[in-house]
Short mmCIF file of C-alpha atoms in Angstrom, two decimals:
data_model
loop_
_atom_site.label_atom_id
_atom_site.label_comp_id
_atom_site.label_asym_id
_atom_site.label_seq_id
_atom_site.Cartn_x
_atom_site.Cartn_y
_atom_site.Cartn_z
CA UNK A 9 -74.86 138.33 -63.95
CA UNK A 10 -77.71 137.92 -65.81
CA UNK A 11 -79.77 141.17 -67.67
CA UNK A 12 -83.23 140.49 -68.93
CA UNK A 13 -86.03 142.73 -71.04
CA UNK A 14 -89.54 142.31 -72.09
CA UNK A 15 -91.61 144.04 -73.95
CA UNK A 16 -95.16 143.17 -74.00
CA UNK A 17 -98.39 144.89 -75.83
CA UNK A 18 -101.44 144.45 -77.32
CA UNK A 19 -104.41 146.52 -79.14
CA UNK A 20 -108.00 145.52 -79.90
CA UNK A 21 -110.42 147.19 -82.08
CA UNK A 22 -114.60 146.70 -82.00
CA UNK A 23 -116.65 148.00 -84.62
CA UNK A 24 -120.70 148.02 -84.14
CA UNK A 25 -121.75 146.90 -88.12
CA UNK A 26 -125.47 147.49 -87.69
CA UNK A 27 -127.47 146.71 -84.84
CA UNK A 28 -126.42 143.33 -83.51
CA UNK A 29 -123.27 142.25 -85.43
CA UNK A 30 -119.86 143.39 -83.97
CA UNK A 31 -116.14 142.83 -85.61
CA UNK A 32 -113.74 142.51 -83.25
CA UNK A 33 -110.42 142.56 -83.55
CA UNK A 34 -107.09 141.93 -81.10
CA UNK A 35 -103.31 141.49 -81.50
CA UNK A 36 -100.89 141.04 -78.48
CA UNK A 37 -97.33 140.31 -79.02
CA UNK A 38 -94.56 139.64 -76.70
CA UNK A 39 -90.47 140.12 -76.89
CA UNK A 40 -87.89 138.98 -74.71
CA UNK A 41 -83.98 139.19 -74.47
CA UNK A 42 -81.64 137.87 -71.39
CA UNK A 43 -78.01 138.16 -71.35
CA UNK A 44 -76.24 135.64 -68.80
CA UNK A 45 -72.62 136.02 -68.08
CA UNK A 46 -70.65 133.64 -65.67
CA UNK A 47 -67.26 134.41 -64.37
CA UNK A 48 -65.16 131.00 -62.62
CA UNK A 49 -62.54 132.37 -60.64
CA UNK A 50 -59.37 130.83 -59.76
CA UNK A 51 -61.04 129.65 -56.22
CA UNK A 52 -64.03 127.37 -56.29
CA UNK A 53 -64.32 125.71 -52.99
CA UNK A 54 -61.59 126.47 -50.78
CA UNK A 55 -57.80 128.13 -50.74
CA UNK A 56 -56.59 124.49 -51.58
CA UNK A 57 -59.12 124.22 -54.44
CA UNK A 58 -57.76 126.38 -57.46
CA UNK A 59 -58.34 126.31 -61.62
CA UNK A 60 -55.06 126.49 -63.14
CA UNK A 61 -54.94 130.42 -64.86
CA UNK A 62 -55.67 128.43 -68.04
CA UNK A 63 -58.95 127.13 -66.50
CA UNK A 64 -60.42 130.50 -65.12
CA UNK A 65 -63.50 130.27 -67.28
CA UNK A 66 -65.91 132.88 -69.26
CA UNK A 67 -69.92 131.84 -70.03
CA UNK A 68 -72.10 133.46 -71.70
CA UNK A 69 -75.60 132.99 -73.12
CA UNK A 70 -77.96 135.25 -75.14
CA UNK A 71 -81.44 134.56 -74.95
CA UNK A 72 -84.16 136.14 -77.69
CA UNK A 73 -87.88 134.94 -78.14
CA UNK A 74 -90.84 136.47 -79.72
CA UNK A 75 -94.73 135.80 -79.67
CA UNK A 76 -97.58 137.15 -81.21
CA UNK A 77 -101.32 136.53 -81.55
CA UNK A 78 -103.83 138.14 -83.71
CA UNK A 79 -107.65 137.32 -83.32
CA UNK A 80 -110.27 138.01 -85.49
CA UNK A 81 -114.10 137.44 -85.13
CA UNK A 82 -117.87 138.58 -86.08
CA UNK A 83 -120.85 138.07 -83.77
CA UNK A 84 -124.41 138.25 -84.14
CA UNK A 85 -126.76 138.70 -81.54
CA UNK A 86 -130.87 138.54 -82.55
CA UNK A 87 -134.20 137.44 -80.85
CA UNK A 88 -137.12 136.19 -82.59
CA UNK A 89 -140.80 136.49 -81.28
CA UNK A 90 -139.43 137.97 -77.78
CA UNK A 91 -138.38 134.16 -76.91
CA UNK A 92 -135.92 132.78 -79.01
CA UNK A 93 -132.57 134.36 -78.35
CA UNK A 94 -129.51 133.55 -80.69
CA UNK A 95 -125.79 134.62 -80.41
CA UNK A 96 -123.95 133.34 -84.04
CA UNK A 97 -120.05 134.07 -84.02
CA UNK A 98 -117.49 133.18 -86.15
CA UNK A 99 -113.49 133.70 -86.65
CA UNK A 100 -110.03 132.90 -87.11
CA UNK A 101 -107.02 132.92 -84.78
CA UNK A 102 -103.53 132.94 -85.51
CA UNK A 103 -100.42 133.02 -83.88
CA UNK A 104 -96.35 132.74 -84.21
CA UNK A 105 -93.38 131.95 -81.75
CA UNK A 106 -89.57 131.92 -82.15
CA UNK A 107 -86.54 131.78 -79.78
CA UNK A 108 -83.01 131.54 -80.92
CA UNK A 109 -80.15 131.08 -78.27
CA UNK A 110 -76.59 130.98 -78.18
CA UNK A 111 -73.93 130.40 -75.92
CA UNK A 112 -69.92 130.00 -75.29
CA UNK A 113 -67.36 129.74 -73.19
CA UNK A 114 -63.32 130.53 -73.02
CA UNK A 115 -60.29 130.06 -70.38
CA UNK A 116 -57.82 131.61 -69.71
CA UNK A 117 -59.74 135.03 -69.09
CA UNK A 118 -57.40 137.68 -67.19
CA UNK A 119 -60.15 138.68 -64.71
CA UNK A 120 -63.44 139.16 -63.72
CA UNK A 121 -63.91 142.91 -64.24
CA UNK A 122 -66.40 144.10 -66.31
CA UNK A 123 -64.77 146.14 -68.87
CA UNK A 124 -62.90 142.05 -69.22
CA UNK A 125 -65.35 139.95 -69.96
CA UNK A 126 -65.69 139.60 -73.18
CA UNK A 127 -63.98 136.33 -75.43
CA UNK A 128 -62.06 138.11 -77.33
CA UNK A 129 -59.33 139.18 -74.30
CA UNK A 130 -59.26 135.72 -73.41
CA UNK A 131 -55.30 134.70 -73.18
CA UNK A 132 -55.65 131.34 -74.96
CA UNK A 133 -57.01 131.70 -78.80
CA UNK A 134 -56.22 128.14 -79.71
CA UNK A 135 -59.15 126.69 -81.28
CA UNK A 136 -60.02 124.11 -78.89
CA UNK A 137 -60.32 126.64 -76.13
CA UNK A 138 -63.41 128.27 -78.03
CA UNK A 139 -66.45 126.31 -78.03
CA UNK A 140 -69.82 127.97 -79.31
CA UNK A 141 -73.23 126.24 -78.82
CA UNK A 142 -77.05 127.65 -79.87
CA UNK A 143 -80.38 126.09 -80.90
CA UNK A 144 -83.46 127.53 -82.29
CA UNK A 145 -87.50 126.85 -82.76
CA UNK A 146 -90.13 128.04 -84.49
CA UNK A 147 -94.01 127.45 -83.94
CA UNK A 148 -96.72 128.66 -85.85
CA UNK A 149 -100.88 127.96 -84.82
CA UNK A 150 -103.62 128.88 -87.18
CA UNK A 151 -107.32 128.39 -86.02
CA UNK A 152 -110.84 128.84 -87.35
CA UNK A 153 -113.77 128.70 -84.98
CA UNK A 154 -117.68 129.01 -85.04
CA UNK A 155 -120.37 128.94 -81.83
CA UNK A 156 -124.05 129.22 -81.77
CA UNK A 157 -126.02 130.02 -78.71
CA UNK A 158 -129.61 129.63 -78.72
CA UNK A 159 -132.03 130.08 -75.45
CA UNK A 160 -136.26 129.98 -75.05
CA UNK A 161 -136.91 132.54 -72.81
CA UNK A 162 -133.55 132.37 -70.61
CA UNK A 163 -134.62 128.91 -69.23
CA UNK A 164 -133.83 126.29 -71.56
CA UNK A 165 -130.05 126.58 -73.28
CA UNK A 166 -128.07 125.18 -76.57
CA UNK A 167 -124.32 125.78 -77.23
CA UNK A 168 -123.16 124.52 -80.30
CA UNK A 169 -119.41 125.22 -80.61
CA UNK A 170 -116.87 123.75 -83.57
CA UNK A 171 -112.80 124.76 -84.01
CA UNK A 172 -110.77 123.75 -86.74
CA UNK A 173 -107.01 123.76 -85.42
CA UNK A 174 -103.58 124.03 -87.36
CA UNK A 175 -99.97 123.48 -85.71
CA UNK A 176 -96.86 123.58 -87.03
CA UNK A 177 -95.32 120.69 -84.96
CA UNK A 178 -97.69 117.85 -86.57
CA UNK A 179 -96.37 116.63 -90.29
CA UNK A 180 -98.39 117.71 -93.23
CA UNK A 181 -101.11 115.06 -93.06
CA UNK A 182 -101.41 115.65 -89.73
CA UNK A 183 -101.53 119.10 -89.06
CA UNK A 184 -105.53 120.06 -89.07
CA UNK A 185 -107.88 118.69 -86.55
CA UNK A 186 -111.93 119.15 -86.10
CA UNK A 187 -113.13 119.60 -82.80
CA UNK A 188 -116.93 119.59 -82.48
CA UNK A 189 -118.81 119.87 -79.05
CA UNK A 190 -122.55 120.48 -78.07
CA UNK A 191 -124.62 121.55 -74.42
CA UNK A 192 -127.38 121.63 -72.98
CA UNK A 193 -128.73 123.70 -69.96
CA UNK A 194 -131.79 123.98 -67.93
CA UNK A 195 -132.24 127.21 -65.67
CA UNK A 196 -134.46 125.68 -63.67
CA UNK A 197 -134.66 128.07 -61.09
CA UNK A 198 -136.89 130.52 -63.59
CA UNK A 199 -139.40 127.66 -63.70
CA UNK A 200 -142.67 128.79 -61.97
CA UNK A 201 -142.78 125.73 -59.72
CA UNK A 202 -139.47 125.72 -58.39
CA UNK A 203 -139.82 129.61 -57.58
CA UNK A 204 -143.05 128.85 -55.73
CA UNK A 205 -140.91 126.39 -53.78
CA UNK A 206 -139.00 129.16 -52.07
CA UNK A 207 -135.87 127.29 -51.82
CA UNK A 208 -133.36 128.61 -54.37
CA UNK A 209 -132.14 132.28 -54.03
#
């Protein structure tokens, strides 16, 4: 059998400053929990086939992760002269995950109903009969971020964009990288000539 929950949310908030610059603000997070519970009966394959009572077998695993994320940002919309148009944001991201798991097993268990499966009504307590297992992780992100947008008069376009990027998996020297990027757009279907063409809808 196997019983699983989640539990997922998240809430945002955007606040008009003055007239053109917004704070935004967002957090979503995410929980999970499984139970898994395997019963091996005395009969696996056939009649023939058959554990020995000391072999009927109890798994179990427990499951639990968690994730959040929490962004953060201000933008800044203006236009200059009626032509130039500019869009200016900035902000910070940052985010967390963990899981932890463990699992077990016993024989000798005395049968498969419910209100029996649990280790501790197994009928062998020797120590070698009880074997335990689990691993963990944790994973933490952390970003900063910046874009510009410019445009003349919706036609000609400029996106300048740069991230700085943090992760927890990379050793200390190694954990920060700079990602820069630039483009450049045309809308050349606004362009007089081209409209006079008649060939673009």
């Amino acid at each position: 059998t196997q019983n699983s929950n989640m539990f997922d949310g998240n809430v945002g908030l955007k606040l008009d400053i003055i007239k053109g610059l917004t704070f935004t603000s967002r957090f979503a997070g995410r929980m999970g929990f499984t139970d898994v519970k395997e019963f091996q009966n005395d009969y696996y394959n056939t009649t023939l086939d058959r554990r020995l009572p000391s072999e009927v077998k109890l798994l179990a695993e427990i499951y639990k992760d968690m994730v959040y994320n929490a962004q953060q940002y201000l933008t800044y919309d203006f236009s200059v002269a009626d032509a130039h148009n500019f869009s200016l944001m900035a902000g910070m991201e940052a985010a967390q995950e963990w899981g932890i798991d463990y699992n077990g097993e016993r024989n000798g268990m005395p049968s498969d109903r419910a209100e029996l499966l649990y280790f501790r009504l197994s009928e062998d307590n020797t120590s070698d009969n009880q074997i335990i297992d689990g691993s963990g992780y944790k994973r933490r992100w952390l970003s900063y971020f910046g874009r510009l947008n410019y445009d003349y008069k919706g036609k000609y376009l400029v996106t300048m964009n740069i991230r700085r990027d943090g992760h927890s998996d990379f050793g200390p020297d190694f954990r920060f990288g700079t990602f820069p990027s630039i483009s450049v757009g045309w809308k050349f279907s606004e362009e007089p000539f081209i409209q006079d063409l008649n060939i673009i809808s």
